[in-house]
Short mmCIF file of C-alpha atoms in Angstrom, two decimals:
data_model
loop_
_atom_site.label_atom_id
_atom_site.label_comp_id
_atom_site.label_asym_id
_atom_site.label_seq_id
_atom_site.Cartn_x
_atom_site.Cartn_y
_atom_site.Cartn_z
CA MET A 19 58.16 119.09 123.61
CA ILE A 20 54.67 119.87 122.69
CA LEU A 21 53.54 116.68 121.96
CA ARG A 22 54.68 115.80 125.67
CA VAL A 23 52.92 117.97 127.56
CA ALA A 24 49.37 119.33 125.76
CA ASP A 25 49.51 115.77 123.95
CA ILE A 26 49.00 117.73 120.49
CA LYS A 27 51.18 116.40 117.89
CA PRO A 28 52.50 119.32 116.09
CA ILE A 29 53.30 119.60 112.21
CA LEU A 30 55.96 121.45 111.20
CA ARG A 31 55.18 123.43 107.55
CA ASP A 32 58.08 125.75 107.79
CA ILE A 33 61.30 126.53 108.29
CA ARG A 34 63.47 130.43 108.71
CA VAL A 35 67.10 130.93 109.47
CA ILE A 36 67.97 134.46 109.50
CA LEU A 37 72.09 134.54 109.48
CA ASP A 38 74.14 137.48 109.21
CA GLY A 39 70.93 139.74 108.67
CA LYS A 40 69.28 138.00 106.03
CA GLU A 41 66.80 134.87 105.22
CA VAL A 42 68.45 131.75 104.18
CA ALA A 43 67.29 127.93 103.51
CA PRO A 44 68.79 125.10 105.51
CA GLN A 45 70.01 123.39 102.72
CA GLU A 46 71.89 127.01 101.78
CA ILE A 47 72.76 126.98 105.39
CA VAL A 48 74.55 122.90 103.83
CA GLU A 49 75.99 124.34 101.37
CA LYS A 50 77.84 127.35 102.21
CA GLU A 51 79.37 125.64 105.47
CA LYS A 52 80.35 122.44 103.41
CA LYS A 53 84.20 121.21 104.30
CA LYS A 54 86.37 120.63 102.00
CA VAL A 55 89.93 118.16 102.97
CA GLY A 56 92.29 117.47 100.40
CA LYS A 57 95.54 117.89 98.89
CA VAL A 58 97.23 120.86 98.41
CA ASP A 59 100.31 119.87 97.50
CA ARG A 60 101.50 117.70 94.88
CA GLU A 61 103.52 115.09 96.80
CA GLY A 62 100.95 114.49 99.01
CA ARG A 63 101.89 115.64 102.44
CA ILE A 64 100.23 119.12 103.93
CA THR A 65 96.54 118.07 103.97
CA LEU A 66 93.77 120.37 104.92
CA ALA A 67 90.41 120.84 105.50
CA VAL A 68 88.10 124.26 105.48
CA LEU A 69 84.90 125.74 103.97
CA GLU A 70 85.18 125.74 100.15
CA ASP A 71 84.61 130.11 100.20
CA VAL A 72 88.42 130.19 101.88
CA TRP A 73 90.26 127.44 100.58
CA PRO A 74 92.19 129.24 98.39
CA TYR A 75 93.63 131.42 101.23
CA PHE A 76 93.93 128.23 103.40
CA SER A 77 95.80 126.68 100.97
CA ALA A 78 98.67 129.30 100.09
CA MET A 79 98.98 129.53 103.98
CA ALA A 80 99.45 126.12 104.41
CA LYS A 81 102.65 125.68 102.06
CA THR A 82 104.10 128.54 102.42
CA ILE A 83 104.08 127.54 106.62
CA VAL A 84 105.61 124.20 105.37
CA GLY A 85 108.01 125.92 103.39
CA GLU A 86 109.22 128.92 105.87
CA THR A 87 109.51 125.13 108.04
CA GLN A 88 112.21 123.58 105.38
CA GLU A 89 114.45 126.49 104.76
CA ALA A 90 114.67 126.93 109.37
CA GLY A 91 115.91 122.91 109.03
CA ILE A 92 113.52 121.20 109.37
CA ILE A 93 112.17 118.65 107.52
CA VAL A 94 108.13 117.71 107.42
CA ARG A 95 107.54 115.13 105.98
CA ALA A 96 103.92 115.34 106.85
CA ALA A 97 101.29 117.77 107.89
CA SER A 98 97.84 118.37 108.77
CA PHE A 99 95.77 121.39 108.44
CA ASP A 100 91.80 121.18 110.45
CA VAL A 101 90.16 124.43 109.81
CA LYS A 102 87.07 124.89 112.12
CA GLY A 103 84.33 127.45 112.03
CA ARG A 104 82.91 130.53 109.69
CA ARG A 105 82.93 133.17 110.66
CA GLU A 106 85.38 133.20 112.15
CA PHE A 107 88.75 130.23 112.01
CA GLU A 108 90.67 127.88 114.85
CA ILE A 109 93.10 126.60 113.49
CA ASN A 110 94.00 123.28 114.70
CA ALA A 111 97.21 121.85 113.31
CA LYS A 112 99.52 118.70 113.58
CA LEU A 113 103.13 118.11 112.03
CA ALA A 114 105.62 114.89 111.51
CA VAL A 115 109.23 116.62 111.19
CA GLU A 116 112.91 115.42 111.38
CA THR A 117 115.26 117.22 112.93
CA SER A 118 118.25 117.11 114.89
CA LEU A 119 116.99 120.49 117.11
CA PRO A 120 115.95 120.55 120.10
CA GLU A 121 112.22 119.49 120.77
CA GLU A 122 111.16 122.16 122.28
CA GLN A 123 113.20 125.31 120.09
CA VAL A 124 111.19 123.58 116.88
CA GLU A 125 107.91 122.62 119.38
CA ARG A 126 108.28 127.19 119.75
CA LEU A 127 109.37 127.49 116.13
CA VAL A 128 106.50 126.40 114.60
CA ARG A 129 104.10 127.43 116.50
CA SER A 130 105.54 131.31 115.88
CA ILE A 131 105.69 130.43 112.34
CA ILE A 132 101.70 129.43 111.74
CA THR A 133 100.84 132.41 114.88
CA ARG A 134 101.94 135.06 111.83
CA HIS A 135 100.68 133.24 108.86
CA ALA A 136 97.84 133.02 110.56
CA LYS A 137 97.74 136.75 111.49
CA GLU A 138 98.72 138.56 107.74
CA LEU A 139 95.74 135.73 106.76
CA GLY A 140 93.23 137.50 108.88
CA ARG A 141 93.79 140.74 108.53
CA THR A 142 93.87 139.83 104.60
CA ILE A 143 90.10 137.85 103.89
CA ASN A 144 89.50 140.28 106.78
CA ARG A 145 88.10 137.29 108.88
CA TYR A 146 89.67 136.50 112.96
CA ILE A 147 91.88 133.62 113.01
CA THR A 148 92.59 132.10 115.86
CA VAL A 149 95.33 128.94 116.48
CA HIS A 150 94.16 126.56 118.54
CA THR A 151 96.47 123.33 119.17
CA ILE A 152 99.75 122.70 117.38
CA ASP A 153 100.81 118.84 117.46
CA VAL A 154 104.41 117.86 116.65
CA GLU A 155 105.35 114.30 116.31
CA PHE A 156 109.26 114.02 116.28
CA ILE A 157 110.94 110.96 113.82
CA ARG A 158 113.57 109.35 115.47
CA LYS A 159 115.84 108.02 112.75
CA PRO A 160 117.44 104.47 113.87
CA THR A 161 120.72 104.24 113.03
CA ALA A 162 121.49 101.35 110.39
CA ALA A 163 124.30 98.71 112.23
CA ALA A 164 127.10 99.32 110.62
CA ALA A 165 128.93 97.82 106.73
CA PRO A 166 131.45 94.96 106.75
CA SER A 167 134.31 97.01 106.33
CA ARG A 168 138.23 95.90 106.01
CA PRO A 169 140.78 95.41 109.19
CA VAL A 170 142.32 98.36 110.73
CA VAL A 171 146.00 98.62 110.49
CA THR A 172 147.00 99.43 114.15
CA SER A 173 150.56 98.31 113.59
CA GLY A 174 153.38 98.33 111.31
CA LYS A 175 153.28 94.01 112.25
CA ALA A 176 149.70 94.07 111.01
CA ALA A 177 150.41 95.55 108.02
CA GLN A 178 152.27 93.05 107.17
CA ILE A 179 150.60 90.56 107.78
CA LEU A 180 148.00 91.61 105.59
CA GLU A 181 150.58 92.29 102.42
CA LYS A 182 151.21 88.96 103.39
CA ARG A 183 147.92 87.75 102.53
CA GLU A 184 147.26 89.32 99.17
CA GLU A 185 150.64 87.61 98.03
CA ILE A 186 148.89 84.31 99.00
CA GLU A 187 145.74 85.20 97.58
CA LYS A 188 147.33 86.49 94.66
CA GLU A 189 150.09 83.10 93.76
CA VAL A 190 146.67 80.62 94.95
CA GLU A 191 145.38 82.31 91.56
CA ARG A 192 148.41 82.91 89.36
CA LEU A 193 148.63 78.19 90.80
CA LEU A 194 145.07 77.87 89.76
CA LYS A 195 145.44 79.67 85.81
CA GLN A 196 148.65 76.75 85.59
CA ALA A 197 146.15 74.43 86.35
CA GLY A 198 143.90 75.20 83.60
CA ILE A 199 140.94 76.95 85.69
CA GLU A 200 140.80 79.98 83.57
CA ASP A 201 137.67 81.75 85.16
CA LEU A 202 137.41 82.67 87.96
CA SER A 203 135.00 84.84 87.19
CA PHE A 204 131.50 82.71 89.44
CA LEU A 205 134.49 82.56 92.62
CA THR A 206 134.36 86.48 92.42
CA GLU A 207 130.82 86.76 91.62
CA GLU A 208 130.12 85.14 94.50
CA LYS A 209 132.83 86.42 97.02
CA LYS A 210 129.82 89.92 95.58
CA ARG A 211 126.76 87.95 96.03
CA GLU A 212 127.63 87.28 100.09
CA SER A 213 128.99 90.96 100.29
CA GLU A 214 126.12 92.39 98.65
CA GLU A 215 123.33 89.58 100.90
CA THR A 216 125.90 90.87 104.18
CA LEU A 217 125.15 94.59 103.36
CA LEU A 218 121.18 94.37 102.31
CA ARG A 219 120.28 92.22 105.16
CA SER A 220 122.27 95.65 107.65
CA ARG A 221 120.35 98.49 106.30
CA ILE A 222 116.85 96.22 105.96
CA GLU A 223 116.38 95.54 110.01
CA PRO A 224 116.67 99.63 111.01
CA ALA A 225 114.69 100.15 107.59
CA MET A 226 111.25 98.58 108.25
CA GLU A 227 111.66 99.93 111.82
CA ALA A 228 110.99 103.26 110.60
CA LEU A 229 109.44 102.42 107.73
CA LYS A 230 106.37 100.78 110.96
CA SER A 231 107.60 104.43 113.03
CA ARG A 232 106.99 106.77 110.22
CA LEU A 233 103.56 104.84 108.86
CA HIS A 234 102.11 105.44 113.04
CA THR A 235 103.39 109.29 113.02
CA GLU A 236 101.92 110.58 109.50
CA LEU A 237 98.79 108.33 108.99
CA LYS A 238 97.35 109.74 112.72
CA LEU A 239 97.61 113.49 110.26
CA ILE A 240 94.62 111.78 108.56
CA PRO A 241 92.17 114.48 109.01
CA ARG A 242 89.08 114.22 110.68
CA VAL A 243 89.60 110.26 112.13
CA THR A 244 90.90 108.30 114.55
CA PHE A 245 94.53 106.51 114.25
CA LYS A 246 93.80 103.30 116.22
CA TRP A 247 96.57 100.47 115.53
CA LEU A 248 98.92 99.34 112.32
CA LYS A 249 99.37 95.84 112.53
CA MET A 250 102.84 94.49 109.55
CA ASN A 251 104.27 92.23 108.73
CA TRP A 252 107.60 90.91 106.24
CA ASP A 253 109.63 88.98 105.05
CA VAL A 254 113.06 89.15 102.72
CA LYS A 255 113.25 87.23 99.13
CA ASP A 256 116.56 88.09 97.23
CA THR A 257 116.97 91.78 97.17
CA THR A 258 113.40 92.67 98.28
CA VAL A 259 111.26 92.82 101.30
CA TYR A 260 107.65 92.62 100.88
CA VAL A 261 105.33 94.13 103.32
CA GLU A 262 102.20 93.41 104.30
CA ILE A 263 100.07 96.20 106.06
CA GLU A 264 97.03 96.65 108.49
CA ALA A 265 95.66 99.55 109.90
CA SER A 266 92.31 100.35 111.56
CA PHE A 267 90.87 104.42 112.28
CA LEU A 268 87.47 105.57 113.42
CA LYS A 269 85.46 107.92 112.13
CA GLU A 270 85.08 111.66 114.29
CA GLU A 271 80.94 111.57 114.41
CA VAL A 272 81.30 116.45 113.28
CA GLY A 273 77.58 117.91 114.69
CA GLY A 274 75.23 119.12 111.94
CA LEU A 275 72.94 121.61 111.94
CA PHE A 276 69.74 118.80 112.40
CA GLY A 277 71.51 115.83 114.03
CA SER A 278 74.43 114.45 114.16
CA PHE A 279 76.10 112.46 110.84
CA SER A 280 79.13 111.23 109.71
CA GLY A 281 82.14 113.78 108.37
CA VAL A 282 83.50 110.61 106.40
CA ASP A 283 83.97 109.28 103.20
CA GLU A 284 84.82 106.05 103.99
CA ASN A 285 86.50 105.00 100.25
CA LYS A 286 88.39 109.02 100.38
CA LEU A 287 89.60 107.83 103.76
CA LYS A 288 90.54 104.51 102.62
CA ALA A 289 92.00 106.18 99.31
CA ASP A 290 94.14 108.80 101.68
CA ALA A 291 95.41 105.83 103.94
CA ARG A 292 96.72 103.92 100.88
CA ASP A 293 98.27 106.57 99.14
CA THR A 294 100.14 107.63 102.41
CA ILE A 295 101.32 104.28 103.28
CA LEU A 296 102.31 104.04 99.66
CA ARG A 297 104.57 107.23 99.99
CA VAL A 298 105.92 106.84 102.96
CA ILE A 299 107.43 103.09 100.97
CA ARG A 300 108.79 105.05 98.01
CA ASP A 301 110.54 107.05 101.14
CA ILE A 302 111.97 104.95 103.42
CA SER A 303 113.15 102.53 100.05
CA ARG A 304 115.10 105.32 98.55
CA GLU A 305 116.08 106.90 102.09
CA TYR A 306 118.04 103.85 102.64
CA SER A 307 118.37 101.98 99.05
CA ILE A 308 116.29 99.11 99.72
CA LYS A 309 113.56 98.11 96.90
CA ILE A 310 110.11 97.87 99.42
CA SER A 311 107.00 96.41 98.04
CA LEU A 312 103.78 96.67 99.29
CA ARG A 313 101.38 92.82 99.49
CA LYS A 314 99.09 93.15 100.53
CA LEU A 315 96.74 96.41 102.93
CA ASN A 316 94.41 96.58 104.40
CA VAL A 317 91.90 99.55 105.64
CA ILE A 318 89.46 98.69 108.39
CA VAL A 319 86.88 102.15 108.83
CA ARG A 320 85.56 101.99 111.56
#
């Protein structure tokens, strides 16, 4: 301003900042306001971003909120808590849940739990805490195709036919043995393999739909970035499903004391995304009893 008006270039010799009645150096402010972002549970489902000096309080609160939500019959697949502010705090939460309860009821219940614990923590640390945004993503599990089953007997005539068929099969087995074909294991093994492949195929497509849906939901919960898109390809070899995944994120710019800077470490973001993807793959693999292997992963950060 001085240069533009008076055509005189000023030299900035010193900066003095008074914060809460005390003089502090700019670097001290930056260190004091340093935000910590990380996981608060062993499973890596709960992410928290808050000032380092109050991290223990908010991490305990986040775990308590998730635990209480699960006790209410709502399965929390992932949760993210972004706490803004320094003297006063503002909570922004995102949760990915699975439940049979109505969506409106779940949203009211989650907001009630978070608000109650925020008030309790505010009294404990003597800070003013408000709840700003709460986003609840609902994960809907696709209905798996029905597995092949034995025909349902609906009449006495049908029961006689099934009984006759079993007698014929036993008679064929006896005649084969008389002809010197003692080892019939190859026939039973082939039938078993066909049954297993049919059952596997009936689970793969619903599992892949669930995997893609779950990834879309949980990648949105990674803090301080915006999830843009996901590409996923898969193919089956023997009894294993091999997946290739590509995910894109946009770094959020956050305001600093002396201008705008990027508050996201790219390597940490890629590590967080990989951990999330591997955890979701493990969950889907266990839920659908299918072996899923991550063959290729590419995380793009812009």
